[in-house]
Amino acid sequence: MSGTVNLTELREGGPQDLADVSRIMADAFDPRFGEAWTSAQCMGMLSLPGVWLVIASLESNDVGFALARSTGEEAELLLLATRPAARRRGVAGALLRAIVAEAQARGVSQLHLEVRSGNDAVWLYRREGFEKVGERKNYYRGKMGQAFDAHTYARELR
Ligand SMILES: CC(C)(COP(=O)(O)OP(=O)(O)OC[C@H]1O[C@@H](n2cnc3c(N)ncnc32)[C@H](O)[C@@H]1OP(=O)(O)O)[C@@H](O)C(=O)NCCC(=O)NCCS
């Protein structure tokens, strides 16, 4: 954070935030890589047991979100995004730490995630204690049909 004050505010989200989440996602993800979800996919996920959503705002504007799912002792970070105009201000870091705290509160022992090979988010994940545990070839399919590998990261929570 190098001297910056982190003014990120976090709140729990729900199905009522779907339009907001979709707007942030459209703004945040580069369509070249095929990492974003559709609104229908998000809605379907939000109705599943164990799924939770955290919304981040700066100066009362919603600028980021994280979506995760826990199943027993494991949890997965499904999506993490910050609007381009709000980046490098600690928003995603705050969201990720909130996901970790909630997972710990749920008794989760391992939090894992998939990230496209070459995504800058890897710097954040490594900084927050995640380690690479695997690779999935051709996991993402870009807008023009290109395939991109995913790397799997995990962090032990206890
Ligand atoms: C990845 C993403 C969520 C980071 O959001 P952010 O709010 O800018 O992240 P933070 O400000 O909390 O950054 C935390 C740290 O991550 C690292 N980091 C973030 N973006 C980086 C970049 N472009 N290059 C290098 N390091 C980066 C840095 O260590 C940074 O700390 P610093 O700013 O003090 O150096 C954002 O760029 C994004 O929405 N990308 C598109 C969606 C995506 O790919 N999501 C992840 C896969 S689901």
PDB file of N, CA and C and ligand atoms in Angstrom, residues 1-2 4 6 24-25 27-30 33 35 63 65 77-84 86-95 97 113-116 119-125 127-128 140, ligand 1:
ATOM      1  N   MET A   1       0.830  -1.215   0.000  1.00  0.00           N
ATOM      2  CA  MET A   1       0.000   0.000   0.000  1.00  0.00           C
ATOM      3  C   MET A   1       0.861   1.260   0.000  1.00  0.00           C
ATOM      4  N   SER A   2       2.117   1.140   0.301  1.00  0.00           N
ATOM      5  CA  SER A   2       3.089   2.227   0.233  1.00  0.00           C
ATOM      6  C   SER A   2       2.543   3.605   0.640  1.00  0.00           C
ATOM      7  N   THR A   4      -0.450   4.725   1.253  1.00  0.00           N
ATOM      8  CA  THR A   4      -1.810   5.114   0.898  1.00  0.00           C
ATOM      9  C   THR A   4      -2.760   4.679   2.017  1.00  0.00           C
ATOM     10  N   ASN A   6      -6.098   3.134   3.102  1.00  0.00           N
ATOM     11  CA  ASN A   6      -7.104   2.299   2.448  1.00  0.00           C
ATOM     12  C   ASN A   6      -8.484   2.637   3.007  1.00  0.00           C
ATOM     13  N   ILE A  24     -19.752  -4.076 -12.705  1.00  0.00           N
ATOM     14  CA  ILE A  24     -18.336  -4.071 -12.298  1.00  0.00           C
ATOM     15  C   ILE A  24     -17.572  -5.112 -13.116  1.00  0.00           C
ATOM     16  N   MET A  25     -18.202  -6.265 -13.301  1.00  0.00           N
ATOM     17  CA  MET A  25     -17.522  -7.338 -14.035  1.00  0.00           C
ATOM     18  C   MET A  25     -17.248  -6.934 -15.488  1.00  0.00           C
ATOM     19  N   ASP A  27     -16.843  -4.034 -16.619  1.00  0.00           N
ATOM     20  CA  ASP A  27     -15.837  -2.983 -16.612  1.00  0.00           C
ATOM     21  C   ASP A  27     -14.447  -3.563 -16.323  1.00  0.00           C
ATOM     22  N   ALA A  28     -14.411  -4.576 -15.469  1.00  0.00           N
ATOM     23  CA  ALA A  28     -13.128  -5.053 -14.932  1.00  0.00           C
ATOM     24  C   ALA A  28     -12.425  -6.086 -15.821  1.00  0.00           C
ATOM     25  N   PHE A  29     -13.194  -7.030 -16.375  1.00  0.00           N
ATOM     26  CA  PHE A  29     -12.551  -8.140 -17.082  1.00  0.00           C
ATOM     27  C   PHE A  29     -12.355  -7.820 -18.552  1.00  0.00           C
ATOM     28  N   ASP A  30     -11.183  -8.109 -19.040  1.00  0.00           N
ATOM     29  CA  ASP A  30     -10.888  -7.942 -20.465  1.00  0.00           C
ATOM     30  C   ASP A  30     -11.529  -9.101 -21.224  1.00  0.00           C
ATOM     31  N   PHE A  33     -10.015 -12.577 -22.644  1.00  0.00           N
ATOM     32  CA  PHE A  33      -9.552 -13.756 -21.920  1.00  0.00           C
ATOM     33  C   PHE A  33     -10.644 -14.730 -21.469  1.00  0.00           C
ATOM     34  N   GLU A  35     -12.635 -14.705 -18.862  1.00  0.00           N
ATOM     35  CA  GLU A  35     -12.670 -15.019 -17.428  1.00  0.00           C
ATOM     36  C   GLU A  35     -13.982 -14.582 -16.775  1.00  0.00           C
ATOM     37  N   VAL A  63     -17.128  -0.409  -6.258  1.00  0.00           N
ATOM     38  CA  VAL A  63     -16.027  -0.492  -7.215  1.00  0.00           C
ATOM     39  C   VAL A  63     -15.437  -1.896  -7.357  1.00  0.00           C
ATOM     40  N   PHE A  65     -15.850  -6.413  -6.149  1.00  0.00           N
ATOM     41  CA  PHE A  65     -16.580  -7.479  -5.455  1.00  0.00           C
ATOM     42  C   PHE A  65     -15.754  -8.758  -5.453  1.00  0.00           C
ATOM     43  N   LEU A  77     -12.357 -19.237  -4.068  1.00  0.00           N
ATOM     44  CA  LEU A  77     -12.600 -17.870  -4.515  1.00  0.00           C
ATOM     45  C   LEU A  77     -12.991 -17.968  -5.987  1.00  0.00           C
ATOM     46  N   LEU A  78     -14.228 -17.576  -6.301  1.00  0.00           N
ATOM     47  CA  LEU A  78     -14.746 -17.768  -7.658  1.00  0.00           C
ATOM     48  C   LEU A  78     -14.461 -16.565  -8.548  1.00  0.00           C
ATOM     49  N   LEU A  79     -14.633 -15.378  -8.008  1.00  0.00           N
ATOM     50  CA  LEU A  79     -14.416 -14.154  -8.790  1.00  0.00           C
ATOM     51  C   LEU A  79     -13.886 -13.063  -7.871  1.00  0.00           C
ATOM     52  N   LEU A  80     -13.013 -12.239  -8.422  1.00  0.00           N
ATOM     53  CA  LEU A  80     -12.498 -11.072  -7.696  1.00  0.00           C
ATOM     54  C   LEU A  80     -12.276  -9.989  -8.733  1.00  0.00           C
ATOM     55  N   ALA A  81     -12.841  -8.819  -8.527  1.00  0.00           N
ATOM     56  CA  ALA A  81     -12.702  -7.777  -9.553  1.00  0.00           C
ATOM     57  C   ALA A  81     -12.773  -6.386  -8.947  1.00  0.00           C
ATOM     58  N   THR A  82     -11.982  -5.493  -9.518  1.00  0.00           N
ATOM     59  CA  THR A  82     -12.018  -4.075  -9.162  1.00  0.00           C
ATOM     60  C   THR A  82     -12.107  -3.271 -10.455  1.00  0.00           C
ATOM     61  N   ARG A  83     -12.980  -2.294 -10.477  1.00  0.00           N
ATOM     62  CA  ARG A  83     -13.084  -1.413 -11.656  1.00  0.00           C
ATOM     63  C   ARG A  83     -11.722  -0.801 -11.963  1.00  0.00           C
ATOM     64  N   PRO A  84     -11.371  -0.661 -13.241  1.00  0.00           N
ATOM     65  CA  PRO A  84     -10.056  -0.114 -13.585  1.00  0.00           C
ATOM     66  C   PRO A  84      -9.749   1.230 -12.914  1.00  0.00           C
ATOM     67  N   ALA A  86     -10.458   2.285 -10.106  1.00  0.00           N
ATOM     68  CA  ALA A  86     -10.237   2.192  -8.651  1.00  0.00           C
ATOM     69  C   ALA A  86      -9.087   1.261  -8.290  1.00  0.00           C
ATOM     70  N   ARG A  87      -8.280   0.905  -9.273  1.00  0.00           N
ATOM     71  CA  ARG A  87      -7.226  -0.095  -9.005  1.00  0.00           C
ATOM     72  C   ARG A  87      -6.013   0.477  -8.283  1.00  0.00           C
ATOM     73  N   ARG A  88      -5.263  -0.436  -7.711  1.00  0.00           N
ATOM     74  CA  ARG A  88      -4.031  -0.156  -6.964  1.00  0.00           C
ATOM     75  C   ARG A  88      -4.293   0.758  -5.777  1.00  0.00           C
ATOM     76  N   ARG A  89      -5.478   0.617  -5.203  1.00  0.00           N
ATOM     77  CA  ARG A  89      -5.811   1.356  -3.978  1.00  0.00           C
ATOM     78  C   ARG A  89      -6.181   0.390  -2.863  1.00  0.00           C
ATOM     79  N   GLY A  90      -5.856  -0.868  -3.063  1.00  0.00           N
ATOM     80  CA  GLY A  90      -6.058  -1.831  -1.998  1.00  0.00           C
ATOM     81  C   GLY A  90      -7.428  -2.472  -1.933  1.00  0.00           C
ATOM     82  N   VAL A  91      -8.275  -2.215  -2.938  1.00  0.00           N
ATOM     83  CA  VAL A  91      -9.644  -2.742  -2.904  1.00  0.00           C
ATOM     84  C   VAL A  91      -9.648  -4.273  -2.947  1.00  0.00           C
ATOM     85  N   ALA A  92      -8.958  -4.847  -3.922  1.00  0.00           N
ATOM     86  CA  ALA A  92      -8.963  -6.314  -4.050  1.00  0.00           C
ATOM     87  C   ALA A  92      -8.288  -6.968  -2.848  1.00  0.00           C
ATOM     88  N   GLY A  93      -7.246  -6.334  -2.336  1.00  0.00           N
ATOM     89  CA  GLY A  93      -6.592  -6.878  -1.147  1.00  0.00           C
ATOM     90  C   GLY A  93      -7.563  -6.942   0.022  1.00  0.00           C
ATOM     91  N   ALA A  94      -8.350  -5.869   0.207  1.00  0.00           N
ATOM     92  CA  ALA A  94      -9.326  -5.839   1.304  1.00  0.00           C
ATOM     93  C   ALA A  94     -10.395  -6.904   1.085  1.00  0.00           C
ATOM     94  N   LEU A  95     -10.843  -7.052  -0.160  1.00  0.00           N
ATOM     95  CA  LEU A  95     -11.853  -8.076  -0.467  1.00  0.00           C
ATOM     96  C   LEU A  95     -11.305  -9.473  -0.179  1.00  0.00           C
ATOM     97  N   ARG A  97      -8.904 -10.400   1.832  1.00  0.00           N
ATOM     98  CA  ARG A  97      -8.747 -10.651   3.278  1.00  0.00           C
ATOM     99  C   ARG A  97     -10.111 -10.897   3.929  1.00  0.00           C
ATOM    100  N   LEU A 113      -8.206 -21.253  -5.573  1.00  0.00           N
ATOM    101  CA  LEU A 113      -8.699 -20.393  -6.654  1.00  0.00           C
ATOM    102  C   LEU A 113      -8.001 -20.766  -7.947  1.00  0.00           C
ATOM    103  N   GLU A 114      -8.618 -20.344  -9.043  1.00  0.00           N
ATOM    104  CA  GLU A 114      -8.006 -20.510 -10.364  1.00  0.00           C
ATOM    105  C   GLU A 114      -7.770 -19.136 -10.949  1.00  0.00           C
ATOM    106  N   VAL A 115      -6.646 -18.970 -11.596  1.00  0.00           N
ATOM    107  CA  VAL A 115      -6.362 -17.677 -12.208  1.00  0.00           C
ATOM    108  C   VAL A 115      -5.685 -17.918 -13.549  1.00  0.00           C
ATOM    109  N   ARG A 116      -6.019 -17.078 -14.514  1.00  0.00           N
ATOM    110  CA  ARG A 116      -5.416 -17.232 -15.837  1.00  0.00           C
ATOM    111  C   ARG A 116      -3.916 -16.998 -15.749  1.00  0.00           C
ATOM    112  N   ASN A 119      -2.170 -13.425 -15.506  1.00  0.00           N
ATOM    113  CA  ASN A 119      -3.025 -12.396 -14.896  1.00  0.00           C
ATOM    114  C   ASN A 119      -2.258 -11.705 -13.762  1.00  0.00           C
ATOM    115  N   ASP A 120      -2.320 -10.361 -13.727  1.00  0.00           N
ATOM    116  CA  ASP A 120      -1.623  -9.609 -12.675  1.00  0.00           C
ATOM    117  C   ASP A 120      -2.120  -9.954 -11.279  1.00  0.00           C
ATOM    118  N   ALA A 121      -3.322 -10.538 -11.194  1.00  0.00           N
ATOM    119  CA  ALA A 121      -3.866 -10.894  -9.885  1.00  0.00           C
ATOM    120  C   ALA A 121      -2.939 -11.855  -9.138  1.00  0.00           C
ATOM    121  N   VAL A 122      -2.098 -12.577  -9.873  1.00  0.00           N
ATOM    122  CA  VAL A 122      -1.174 -13.522  -9.233  1.00  0.00           C
ATOM    123  C   VAL A 122      -0.291 -12.810  -8.201  1.00  0.00           C
ATOM    124  N   TRP A 123       0.101 -11.569  -8.483  1.00  0.00           N
ATOM    125  CA  TRP A 123       0.942 -10.833  -7.538  1.00  0.00           C
ATOM    126  C   TRP A 123       0.213 -10.673  -6.208  1.00  0.00           C
ATOM    127  N   LEU A 124      -1.067 -10.350  -6.327  1.00  0.00           N
ATOM    128  CA  LEU A 124      -1.879 -10.176  -5.120  1.00  0.00           C
ATOM    129  C   LEU A 124      -2.022 -11.501  -4.365  1.00  0.00           C
ATOM    130  N   TYR A 125      -2.318 -12.564  -5.093  1.00  0.00           N
ATOM    131  CA  TYR A 125      -2.518 -13.858  -4.435  1.00  0.00           C
ATOM    132  C   TYR A 125      -1.243 -14.311  -3.718  1.00  0.00           C
ATOM    133  N   ARG A 127       1.149 -12.422  -2.621  1.00  0.00           N
ATOM    134  CA  ARG A 127       1.376 -11.530  -1.468  1.00  0.00           C
ATOM    135  C   ARG A 127       0.503 -11.928  -0.281  1.00  0.00           C
ATOM    136  N   GLU A 128      -0.705 -12.432  -0.570  1.00  0.00           N
ATOM    137  CA  GLU A 128      -1.641 -12.802   0.500  1.00  0.00           C
ATOM    138  C   GLU A 128      -1.482 -14.256   0.931  1.00  0.00           C
ATOM    139  N   TYR A 140      -9.516 -21.390 -19.861  1.00  0.00           N
ATOM    140  CA  TYR A 140     -10.341 -20.248 -20.272  1.00  0.00           C
ATOM    141  C   TYR A 140     -10.415 -20.190 -21.792  1.00  0.00           C
TER     142      TYR A 140
HETATM  143  C1  LIG B   1      -6.578  -8.186 -10.122  1.00  0.00           C
HETATM  144  C2  LIG B   1      -7.439  -7.063  -9.567  1.00  0.00           C
HETATM  145  C3  LIG B   1      -8.671  -7.640  -8.862  1.00  0.00           C
HETATM  146  C4  LIG B   1      -6.598  -6.245  -8.550  1.00  0.00           C
HETATM  147  O1  LIG B   1      -7.445  -5.240  -8.013  1.00  0.00           O
HETATM  148  P1  LIG B   1      -6.871  -3.987  -7.191  1.00  0.00           P
HETATM  149  O2  LIG B   1      -8.011  -3.435  -6.391  1.00  0.00           O
HETATM  150  O3  LIG B   1      -6.161  -3.075  -8.098  1.00  0.00           O
HETATM  151  O4  LIG B   1      -5.818  -4.690  -6.232  1.00  0.00           O
HETATM  152  P2  LIG B   1      -5.055  -4.028  -4.989  1.00  0.00           P
HETATM  153  O5  LIG B   1      -4.997  -2.547  -5.131  1.00  0.00           O
HETATM  154  O6  LIG B   1      -5.668  -4.567  -3.732  1.00  0.00           O
HETATM  155  O7  LIG B   1      -3.611  -4.625  -5.220  1.00  0.00           O
HETATM  156  C5  LIG B   1      -3.011  -5.410  -4.266  1.00  0.00           C
HETATM  157  C6  LIG B   1      -1.650  -5.841  -4.761  1.00  0.00           C
HETATM  158  O8  LIG B   1      -1.760  -6.711  -5.873  1.00  0.00           O
HETATM  159  C7  LIG B   1      -0.627  -6.488  -6.735  1.00  0.00           C
HETATM  160  N1  LIG B   1      -1.140  -5.984  -8.015  1.00  0.00           N
HETATM  161  C8  LIG B   1      -2.412  -5.623  -8.307  1.00  0.00           C
HETATM  162  N2  LIG B   1      -2.504  -5.239  -9.607  1.00  0.00           N
HETATM  163  C9  LIG B   1      -1.264  -5.365 -10.125  1.00  0.00           C
HETATM  164  C10 LIG B   1      -0.705  -5.114 -11.406  1.00  0.00           C
HETATM  165  N3  LIG B   1      -1.454  -4.652 -12.434  1.00  0.00           N
HETATM  166  N4  LIG B   1       0.623  -5.353 -11.583  1.00  0.00           N
HETATM  167  C11 LIG B   1       1.386  -5.811 -10.571  1.00  0.00           C
HETATM  168  N5  LIG B   1       0.914  -6.041  -9.311  1.00  0.00           N
HETATM  169  C12 LIG B   1      -0.393  -5.833  -9.108  1.00  0.00           C
HETATM  170  C13 LIG B   1       0.256  -5.485  -6.039  1.00  0.00           C
HETATM  171  O9  LIG B   1       1.128  -6.186  -5.179  1.00  0.00           O
HETATM  172  C14 LIG B   1      -0.766  -4.715  -5.239  1.00  0.00           C
HETATM  173  O10 LIG B   1      -0.247  -4.045  -4.143  1.00  0.00           O
HETATM  174  P3  LIG B   1       0.393  -2.559  -4.328  1.00  0.00           P
HETATM  175  O11 LIG B   1      -0.583  -1.753  -5.149  1.00  0.00           O
HETATM  176  O12 LIG B   1       0.556  -2.093  -2.922  1.00  0.00           O
HETATM  177  O13 LIG B   1       1.686  -2.775  -5.059  1.00  0.00           O
HETATM  178  C15 LIG B   1      -7.886  -6.096 -10.701  1.00  0.00           C
HETATM  179  O14 LIG B   1      -6.757  -5.737 -11.471  1.00  0.00           O
HETATM  180  C16 LIG B   1      -8.952  -6.681 -11.624  1.00  0.00           C
HETATM  181  O15 LIG B   1     -10.158  -6.515 -11.383  1.00  0.00           O
HETATM  182  N6  LIG B   1      -8.535  -7.338 -12.720  1.00  0.00           N
HETATM  183  C17 LIG B   1      -9.487  -7.905 -13.687  1.00  0.00           C
HETATM  184  C18 LIG B   1     -10.279  -9.056 -13.087  1.00  0.00           C
HETATM  185  C19 LIG B   1      -9.367 -10.189 -12.672  1.00  0.00           C
HETATM  186  O16 LIG B   1      -8.499 -10.582 -13.425  1.00  0.00           O
HETATM  187  N7  LIG B   1      -9.598 -10.741 -11.446  1.00  0.00           N
HETATM  188  C20 LIG B   1      -8.774 -11.810 -10.901  1.00  0.00           C
HETATM  189  C21 LIG B   1      -9.148 -13.153 -11.403  1.00  0.00           C
HETATM  190  S1  LIG B   1     -10.798 -13.659 -10.910  1.00  0.00           S
END
